[in-house]
């Protein structure tokens, strides 16, 4: 792969195939990409590696999806921000069950996944500009990790699983927390703050660099673990909402773009952490 082929975004799906509520995304072991609100609200869309899209399932009870994660066993987790739920979808059958639910959540928005199977969910309150962080354990128990934050949105676990990253959309900040083996957080510190636009979803590569959607600016900020912006990757649309890694080698980054209603993709030098988890590949510092 030449440098000319790296970090150059192009359309993966046709513009307008998804609604302006497109979010997610997540990639399964076969390379299919899933994102919410294909053709209409409430659906989960499935896009094959060649870019062919279809409706995979529809959420019940008027629910609307947001973040999606897939674990190494193929179970899919979907945050439903309308019904305050996280669903789990059985691999192979597509059977949908409620995994966690709480009226104490403003909304489960974006979700991150640990190697041990714990979920971490951001929980913004857009009206007040505040937010919370939750942990969902493997038995479905919901634990409040922090309240009184800004509008929590993007959330991710570092490849060594010692850091939890959470960003705040309106405040344009990314926070880093120490994360222990039990899933508790401490040592909150500011990683980076931006002067303009806003933030949405984000994911790590296996070297610990963050890929952060700069909603409204139409770029992905590639950020080192020390909080240095390494580059900005220009997109065709402006309102990018989230990212996921896939492809045969984990080096294809898929980006959901709300204003164009589609998914873009670009190639990177380093595989994504979410792809490595899916393949059960060793992660730095995880042993």
mmCIF file of C-alpha atoms in Angstrom:
data_model
loop_
_atom_site.group_PDB
_atom_site.id
_atom_site.type_symbol
_atom_site.label_atom_id
_atom_site.label_comp_id
_atom_site.label_asym_id
_atom_site.label_seq_id
_atom_site.Cartn_x
_atom_site.Cartn_y
_atom_site.Cartn_z
ATOM 1 C CA UNK A 1 0.000 0.000 0.000
ATOM 2 C CA UNK A 2 1.413 3.392 -0.960
ATOM 3 C CA UNK A 3 1.093 6.543 1.096
ATOM 4 C CA UNK A 4 -1.140 7.971 -1.634
ATOM 5 C CA UNK A 5 -3.775 5.352 -0.822
ATOM 6 C CA UNK A 6 -3.876 6.134 2.903
ATOM 7 C CA UNK A 7 -6.281 8.488 4.693
ATOM 8 C CA UNK A 8 -8.199 9.350 1.522
ATOM 9 C CA UNK A 9 -11.928 8.984 2.100
ATOM 10 C CA UNK A 10 -14.425 7.873 -0.518
ATOM 11 C CA UNK A 11 -18.044 6.742 -0.533
ATOM 12 C CA UNK A 12 -18.689 3.161 0.551
ATOM 13 C CA UNK A 13 -22.489 3.340 0.216
ATOM 14 C CA UNK A 14 -24.617 5.550 -2.018
ATOM 15 C CA UNK A 15 -25.604 8.927 -0.518
ATOM 16 C CA UNK A 16 -29.191 9.016 0.750
ATOM 17 C CA UNK A 17 -29.480 5.310 1.514
ATOM 18 C CA UNK A 18 -29.548 6.011 5.248
ATOM 19 C CA UNK A 19 -31.492 8.714 7.071
ATOM 20 C CA UNK A 20 -29.825 11.678 8.763
ATOM 21 C CA UNK A 21 -29.937 9.521 11.905
ATOM 22 C CA UNK A 22 -27.190 7.223 10.616
ATOM 23 C CA UNK A 23 -24.921 6.079 13.452
ATOM 24 C CA UNK A 24 -23.270 2.906 14.666
ATOM 25 C CA UNK A 25 -21.227 1.564 12.884
ATOM 26 C CA UNK A 26 -19.845 -1.903 13.632
ATOM 27 C CA UNK A 27 -18.180 -4.583 11.504
ATOM 28 C CA UNK A 28 -18.603 -8.341 11.919
ATOM 29 C CA UNK A 29 -16.009 -11.036 11.296
ATOM 30 C CA UNK A 30 -17.192 -11.528 7.712
ATOM 31 C CA UNK A 31 -16.603 -7.843 6.955
ATOM 32 C CA UNK A 32 -20.248 -6.746 6.913
ATOM 33 C CA UNK A 33 -20.835 -3.227 8.212
ATOM 34 C CA UNK A 34 -23.893 -2.418 10.338
ATOM 35 C CA UNK A 35 -25.317 1.053 10.935
ATOM 36 C CA UNK A 36 -28.614 2.383 12.231
ATOM 37 C CA UNK A 37 -31.513 3.861 10.269
ATOM 38 C CA UNK A 38 -31.109 2.403 6.800
ATOM 39 C CA UNK A 39 -33.948 3.567 4.485
ATOM 40 C CA UNK A 40 -36.004 4.681 7.508
ATOM 41 C CA UNK A 41 -35.711 5.325 11.234
ATOM 42 C CA UNK A 42 -35.715 2.322 13.657
ATOM 43 C CA UNK A 43 -33.884 -0.066 11.328
ATOM 44 C CA UNK A 44 -30.413 -1.564 11.465
ATOM 45 C CA UNK A 45 -28.808 -1.667 8.033
ATOM 46 C CA UNK A 46 -26.358 -4.322 6.879
ATOM 47 C CA UNK A 47 -23.809 -3.502 4.188
ATOM 48 C CA UNK A 48 -21.795 -6.321 2.609
ATOM 49 C CA UNK A 49 -18.086 -5.807 1.829
ATOM 50 C CA UNK A 50 -18.959 -4.892 -1.771
ATOM 51 C CA UNK A 51 -21.254 -2.059 -0.584
ATOM 52 C CA UNK A 52 -24.649 -3.753 -1.042
ATOM 53 C CA UNK A 53 -27.041 -2.520 1.661
ATOM 54 C CA UNK A 54 -30.247 -3.986 3.077
ATOM 55 C CA UNK A 55 -32.389 -3.858 6.215
ATOM 56 C CA UNK A 56 -31.040 -6.342 8.775
ATOM 57 C CA UNK A 57 -33.642 -5.838 11.515
ATOM 58 C CA UNK A 58 -36.029 -3.294 13.005
ATOM 59 C CA UNK A 59 -36.137 -2.230 16.651
ATOM 60 C CA UNK A 60 -39.419 -2.842 18.522
ATOM 61 C CA UNK A 61 -41.587 -0.506 20.608
ATOM 62 C CA UNK A 62 -40.751 2.612 18.594
ATOM 63 C CA UNK A 63 -37.089 2.386 19.512
ATOM 64 C CA UNK A 64 -34.290 4.078 17.560
ATOM 65 C CA UNK A 65 -30.711 2.850 17.584
ATOM 66 C CA UNK A 66 -27.470 4.724 18.057
ATOM 67 C CA UNK A 67 -24.196 2.982 18.972
ATOM 68 C CA UNK A 68 -23.517 -0.613 17.890
ATOM 69 C CA UNK A 69 -20.809 -3.048 19.056
ATOM 70 C CA UNK A 70 -20.083 -6.675 18.127
ATOM 71 C CA UNK A 71 -18.090 -9.005 20.382
ATOM 72 C CA UNK A 72 -15.702 -11.816 19.450
ATOM 73 C CA UNK A 73 -18.514 -14.393 19.705
ATOM 74 C CA UNK A 74 -20.611 -12.450 17.198
ATOM 75 C CA UNK A 75 -23.188 -11.009 19.622
ATOM 76 C CA UNK A 76 -24.336 -7.546 18.591
ATOM 77 C CA UNK A 77 -25.205 -4.813 21.112
ATOM 78 C CA UNK A 78 -27.396 -1.886 20.081
ATOM 79 C CA UNK A 79 -28.063 1.247 22.149
ATOM 80 C CA UNK A 80 -31.707 2.356 21.838
ATOM 81 C CA UNK A 81 -31.807 5.979 22.949
ATOM 82 C CA UNK A 82 -35.603 6.284 22.785
ATOM 83 C CA UNK A 83 -36.430 3.276 24.996
ATOM 84 C CA UNK A 84 -33.403 3.640 27.348
ATOM 85 C CA UNK A 85 -32.284 0.140 26.423
ATOM 86 C CA UNK A 86 -29.368 -1.850 25.141
ATOM 87 C CA UNK A 87 -30.375 -4.808 23.006
ATOM 88 C CA UNK A 88 -28.392 -7.951 22.339
ATOM 89 C CA UNK A 89 -28.732 -9.746 19.010
ATOM 90 C CA UNK A 90 -27.935 -13.449 18.754
ATOM 91 C CA UNK A 91 -25.469 -14.327 15.994
ATOM 92 C CA UNK A 92 -26.913 -16.367 13.168
ATOM 93 C CA UNK A 93 -30.566 -15.986 14.151
ATOM 94 C CA UNK A 94 -30.827 -12.201 14.520
ATOM 95 C CA UNK A 95 -33.022 -12.725 17.598
ATOM 96 C CA UNK A 96 -33.288 -9.507 19.594
ATOM 97 C CA UNK A 97 -33.531 -9.378 23.405
ATOM 98 C CA UNK A 98 -33.295 -6.587 25.983
ATOM 99 C CA UNK A 99 -29.851 -6.823 27.573
ATOM 100 C CA UNK A 100 -30.039 -3.770 29.855
ATOM 101 C CA UNK A 101 -32.660 -1.107 30.530
ATOM 102 C CA UNK A 102 -32.914 1.807 32.953
ATOM 103 C CA UNK A 103 -35.176 4.822 33.307
ATOM 104 C CA UNK A 104 -32.252 6.516 35.090
ATOM 105 C CA UNK A 105 -30.522 6.836 31.719
ATOM 106 C CA UNK A 106 -31.186 9.969 29.698
ATOM 107 C CA UNK A 107 -30.359 7.725 26.753
ATOM 108 C CA UNK A 108 -27.679 5.159 26.054
ATOM 109 C CA UNK A 109 -25.904 6.851 23.166
ATOM 110 C CA UNK A 110 -22.547 5.449 22.120
ATOM 111 C CA UNK A 111 -21.127 2.224 23.573
ATOM 112 C CA UNK A 112 -17.665 0.711 23.979
ATOM 113 C CA UNK A 113 -16.717 -2.891 24.672
ATOM 114 C CA UNK A 114 -13.957 -4.421 26.811
ATOM 115 C CA UNK A 115 -12.225 -7.724 26.130
ATOM 116 C CA UNK A 116 -14.031 -9.175 29.165
ATOM 117 C CA UNK A 117 -17.396 -8.242 27.685
ATOM 118 C CA UNK A 118 -18.256 -5.192 29.790
ATOM 119 C CA UNK A 119 -20.027 -2.380 27.980
ATOM 120 C CA UNK A 120 -19.504 1.316 28.670
ATOM 121 C CA UNK A 121 -22.223 3.734 27.588
ATOM 122 C CA UNK A 122 -22.271 7.493 27.202
ATOM 123 C CA UNK A 123 -25.481 9.148 28.339
ATOM 124 C CA UNK A 124 -26.021 12.768 27.221
ATOM 125 C CA UNK A 125 -28.849 15.094 28.187
ATOM 126 C CA UNK A 126 -28.940 17.391 25.195
ATOM 127 C CA UNK A 127 -31.429 19.837 26.730
ATOM 128 C CA UNK A 128 -29.244 20.663 29.730
ATOM 129 C CA UNK A 129 -25.852 20.103 28.079
ATOM 130 C CA UNK A 130 -24.949 17.525 30.713
ATOM 131 C CA UNK A 131 -24.216 13.821 30.746
ATOM 132 C CA UNK A 132 -23.279 10.604 32.535
ATOM 133 C CA UNK A 133 -21.248 7.423 32.018
ATOM 134 C CA UNK A 134 -22.581 3.910 32.680
ATOM 135 C CA UNK A 135 -21.068 0.455 32.788
ATOM 136 C CA UNK A 136 -23.100 -2.613 31.887
ATOM 137 C CA UNK A 137 -21.670 -5.845 33.277
ATOM 138 C CA UNK A 138 -22.006 -9.234 31.619
ATOM 139 C CA UNK A 139 -25.041 -10.103 33.756
ATOM 140 C CA UNK A 140 -26.814 -6.952 32.513
ATOM 141 C CA UNK A 141 -26.262 -5.052 35.769
ATOM 142 C CA UNK A 142 -26.068 -1.303 35.156
ATOM 143 C CA UNK A 143 -23.569 0.753 37.181
ATOM 144 C CA UNK A 144 -23.361 4.568 37.151
ATOM 145 C CA UNK A 145 -19.689 5.553 36.823
ATOM 146 C CA UNK A 146 -19.997 9.346 36.716
ATOM 147 C CA UNK A 147 -22.615 12.082 36.595
ATOM 148 C CA UNK A 148 -22.429 15.858 36.189
ATOM 149 C CA UNK A 149 -20.394 15.819 33.002
ATOM 150 C CA UNK A 150 -20.941 17.693 29.757
ATOM 151 C CA UNK A 151 -22.811 16.125 26.842
ATOM 152 C CA UNK A 152 -21.067 12.747 26.872
ATOM 153 C CA UNK A 153 -20.975 11.115 23.465
ATOM 154 C CA UNK A 154 -18.036 9.199 21.979
ATOM 155 C CA UNK A 155 -16.621 6.514 24.278
ATOM 156 C CA UNK A 156 -13.799 4.012 23.834
ATOM 157 C CA UNK A 157 -11.481 1.669 25.744
ATOM 158 C CA UNK A 158 -7.740 1.848 25.064
ATOM 159 C CA UNK A 159 -6.005 -1.236 23.592
ATOM 160 C CA UNK A 160 -4.276 -2.049 26.904
ATOM 161 C CA UNK A 161 -7.686 -1.626 28.650
ATOM 162 C CA UNK A 162 -6.178 0.727 31.243
ATOM 163 C CA UNK A 163 -7.852 3.878 29.937
ATOM 164 C CA UNK A 164 -11.452 4.846 29.193
ATOM 165 C CA UNK A 165 -11.889 7.783 26.815
ATOM 166 C CA UNK A 166 -15.079 9.847 26.846
ATOM 167 C CA UNK A 167 -15.784 12.971 24.844
ATOM 168 C CA UNK A 168 -18.294 15.778 25.306
ATOM 169 C CA UNK A 169 -19.978 17.089 22.172
ATOM 170 C CA UNK A 170 -20.907 20.639 23.151
ATOM 171 C CA UNK A 171 -17.866 21.214 25.342
ATOM 172 C CA UNK A 172 -15.522 19.839 22.616
ATOM 173 C CA UNK A 173 -13.381 17.969 25.150
ATOM 174 C CA UNK A 174 -11.974 14.443 25.363
ATOM 175 C CA UNK A 175 -11.373 13.035 28.860
ATOM 176 C CA UNK A 176 -9.203 10.096 29.834
ATOM 177 C CA UNK A 177 -9.856 7.949 32.933
ATOM 178 C CA UNK A 178 -7.781 5.253 34.550
ATOM 179 C CA UNK A 179 -9.681 1.983 34.098
ATOM 180 C CA UNK A 180 -9.143 -1.015 36.384
ATOM 181 C CA UNK A 181 -9.849 -4.704 35.790
ATOM 182 C CA UNK A 182 -13.231 -4.471 37.512
ATOM 183 C CA UNK A 183 -14.346 -1.645 35.197
ATOM 184 C CA UNK A 184 -14.084 1.169 37.748
ATOM 185 C CA UNK A 185 -12.749 4.567 36.676
ATOM 186 C CA UNK A 186 -10.540 7.133 38.441
ATOM 187 C CA UNK A 187 -7.931 9.785 37.700
ATOM 188 C CA UNK A 188 -9.969 11.903 35.272
ATOM 189 C CA UNK A 189 -7.767 14.113 33.112
ATOM 190 C CA UNK A 190 -8.218 16.259 30.016
ATOM 191 C CA UNK A 191 -6.685 14.713 26.899
ATOM 192 C CA UNK A 192 -7.536 17.482 24.432
ATOM 193 C CA UNK A 193 -9.960 20.366 23.917
ATOM 194 C CA UNK A 194 -11.013 21.789 20.549
ATOM 195 C CA UNK A 195 -11.872 25.449 19.881
ATOM 196 C CA UNK A 196 -14.646 24.896 17.341
ATOM 197 C CA UNK A 197 -17.229 22.569 15.814
ATOM 198 C CA UNK A 198 -18.190 19.517 17.916
ATOM 199 C CA UNK A 199 -17.360 15.871 18.648
ATOM 200 C CA UNK A 200 -19.243 12.628 18.117
ATOM 201 C CA UNK A 201 -18.113 8.980 18.056
ATOM 202 C CA UNK A 202 -14.519 7.735 18.263
ATOM 203 C CA UNK A 203 -12.485 4.521 18.136
ATOM 204 C CA UNK A 204 -8.880 3.477 18.838
ATOM 205 C CA UNK A 205 -6.406 1.650 16.661
ATOM 206 C CA UNK A 206 -4.243 -1.067 18.245
ATOM 207 C CA UNK A 207 -1.452 1.464 18.873
ATOM 208 C CA UNK A 208 -3.790 3.532 21.049
ATOM 209 C CA UNK A 209 -4.386 6.403 18.620
ATOM 210 C CA UNK A 210 -7.916 7.788 18.562
ATOM 211 C CA UNK A 211 -9.977 8.443 15.441
ATOM 212 C CA UNK A 212 -12.501 11.117 16.429
ATOM 213 C CA UNK A 213 -15.412 12.461 14.375
ATOM 214 C CA UNK A 214 -15.392 16.265 14.182
ATOM 215 C CA UNK A 215 -19.086 16.804 13.578
ATOM 216 C CA UNK A 216 -19.744 19.884 11.451
ATOM 217 C CA UNK A 217 -16.148 20.144 10.248
ATOM 218 C CA UNK A 218 -16.237 17.030 8.096
ATOM 219 C CA UNK A 219 -12.963 15.535 9.251
ATOM 220 C CA UNK A 220 -11.691 12.690 11.385
ATOM 221 C CA UNK A 221 -9.103 13.868 13.911
ATOM 222 C CA UNK A 222 -6.329 11.290 14.283
ATOM 223 C CA UNK A 223 -5.043 11.812 17.842
ATOM 224 C CA UNK A 224 -2.118 10.223 19.672
ATOM 225 C CA UNK A 225 -2.480 8.768 23.199
ATOM 226 C CA UNK A 226 -0.722 11.931 24.411
ATOM 227 C CA UNK A 227 -3.445 14.157 22.937
ATOM 228 C CA UNK A 228 -1.548 15.394 19.869
ATOM 229 C CA UNK A 229 -3.488 15.808 16.619
ATOM 230 C CA UNK A 230 -1.469 13.767 14.122
ATOM 231 C CA UNK A 231 -3.607 14.594 11.081
ATOM 232 C CA UNK A 232 -7.105 15.456 9.946
ATOM 233 C CA UNK A 233 -8.754 13.175 7.387
ATOM 234 C CA UNK A 234 -11.151 15.080 5.120
ATOM 235 C CA UNK A 235 -14.543 13.543 4.340
ATOM 236 C CA UNK A 236 -17.095 14.149 1.616
ATOM 237 C CA UNK A 237 -19.755 15.131 4.166
ATOM 238 C CA UNK A 238 -19.619 17.502 7.122
ATOM 239 C CA UNK A 239 -21.695 15.805 9.834
ATOM 240 C CA UNK A 240 -19.703 12.661 10.588
ATOM 241 C CA UNK A 241 -21.167 10.693 13.490
ATOM 242 C CA UNK A 242 -19.011 7.625 14.238
ATOM 243 C CA UNK A 243 -16.273 5.286 13.041
ATOM 244 C CA UNK A 244 -15.414 1.568 13.012
ATOM 245 C CA UNK A 245 -12.579 -0.542 11.649
ATOM 246 C CA UNK A 246 -12.854 -3.576 9.384
ATOM 247 C CA UNK A 247 -11.652 -5.092 6.156
ATOM 248 C CA UNK A 248 -9.503 -8.227 5.872
ATOM 249 C CA UNK A 249 -6.615 -6.590 7.758
ATOM 250 C CA UNK A 250 -8.523 -4.219 10.051
ATOM 251 C CA UNK A 251 -7.090 -1.162 8.324
ATOM 252 C CA UNK A 252 -10.265 0.088 6.653
ATOM 253 C CA UNK A 253 -12.009 2.805 8.641
ATOM 254 C CA UNK A 254 -15.752 3.206 8.022
ATOM 255 C CA UNK A 255 -17.402 6.543 8.847
ATOM 256 C CA UNK A 256 -21.133 7.239 9.135
ATOM 257 C CA UNK A 257 -22.039 10.632 7.655
ATOM 258 C CA UNK A 258 -25.402 12.151 8.554
ATOM 259 C CA UNK A 259 -25.732 15.004 6.052
ATOM 260 C CA UNK A 260 -25.045 12.669 3.111
ATOM 261 C CA UNK A 261 -26.909 9.695 4.607
ATOM 262 C CA UNK A 262 -24.135 7.249 3.799
ATOM 263 C CA UNK A 263 -20.959 5.501 4.914
ATOM 264 C CA UNK A 264 -17.522 6.602 3.753
ATOM 265 C CA UNK A 265 -14.289 4.646 4.101
ATOM 266 C CA UNK A 266 -10.549 5.205 4.052
ATOM 267 C CA UNK A 267 -7.431 3.108 4.590
ATOM 268 C CA UNK A 268 -5.084 3.439 7.577
ATOM 269 C CA UNK A 269 -1.614 2.186 8.483
ATOM 270 C CA UNK A 270 -2.618 0.456 11.737
ATOM 271 C CA UNK A 271 -5.541 -1.936 12.393
ATOM 272 C CA UNK A 272 -8.396 -0.853 14.629
ATOM 273 C CA UNK A 273 -8.837 -2.125 18.167
ATOM 274 C CA UNK A 274 -12.456 -3.171 17.502
ATOM 275 C CA UNK A 275 -11.304 -5.348 14.601
ATOM 276 C CA UNK A 276 -8.551 -6.900 16.754
ATOM 277 C CA UNK A 277 -11.089 -7.741 19.476
ATOM 278 C CA UNK A 278 -13.312 -9.370 16.891
ATOM 279 C CA UNK A 279 -10.461 -11.514 15.639
ATOM 280 C CA UNK A 280 -9.374 -12.274 19.228
ATOM 281 C CA UNK A 281 -5.968 -10.901 18.275
ATOM 282 C CA UNK A 282 -3.543 -10.043 21.081
ATOM 283 C CA UNK A 283 -3.674 -6.417 22.150
ATOM 284 C CA UNK A 284 -0.707 -4.417 23.489
ATOM 285 C CA UNK A 285 -0.424 -4.684 27.257
ATOM 286 C CA UNK A 286 -3.423 -6.988 27.596
ATOM 287 C CA UNK A 287 -1.466 -10.021 28.735
#
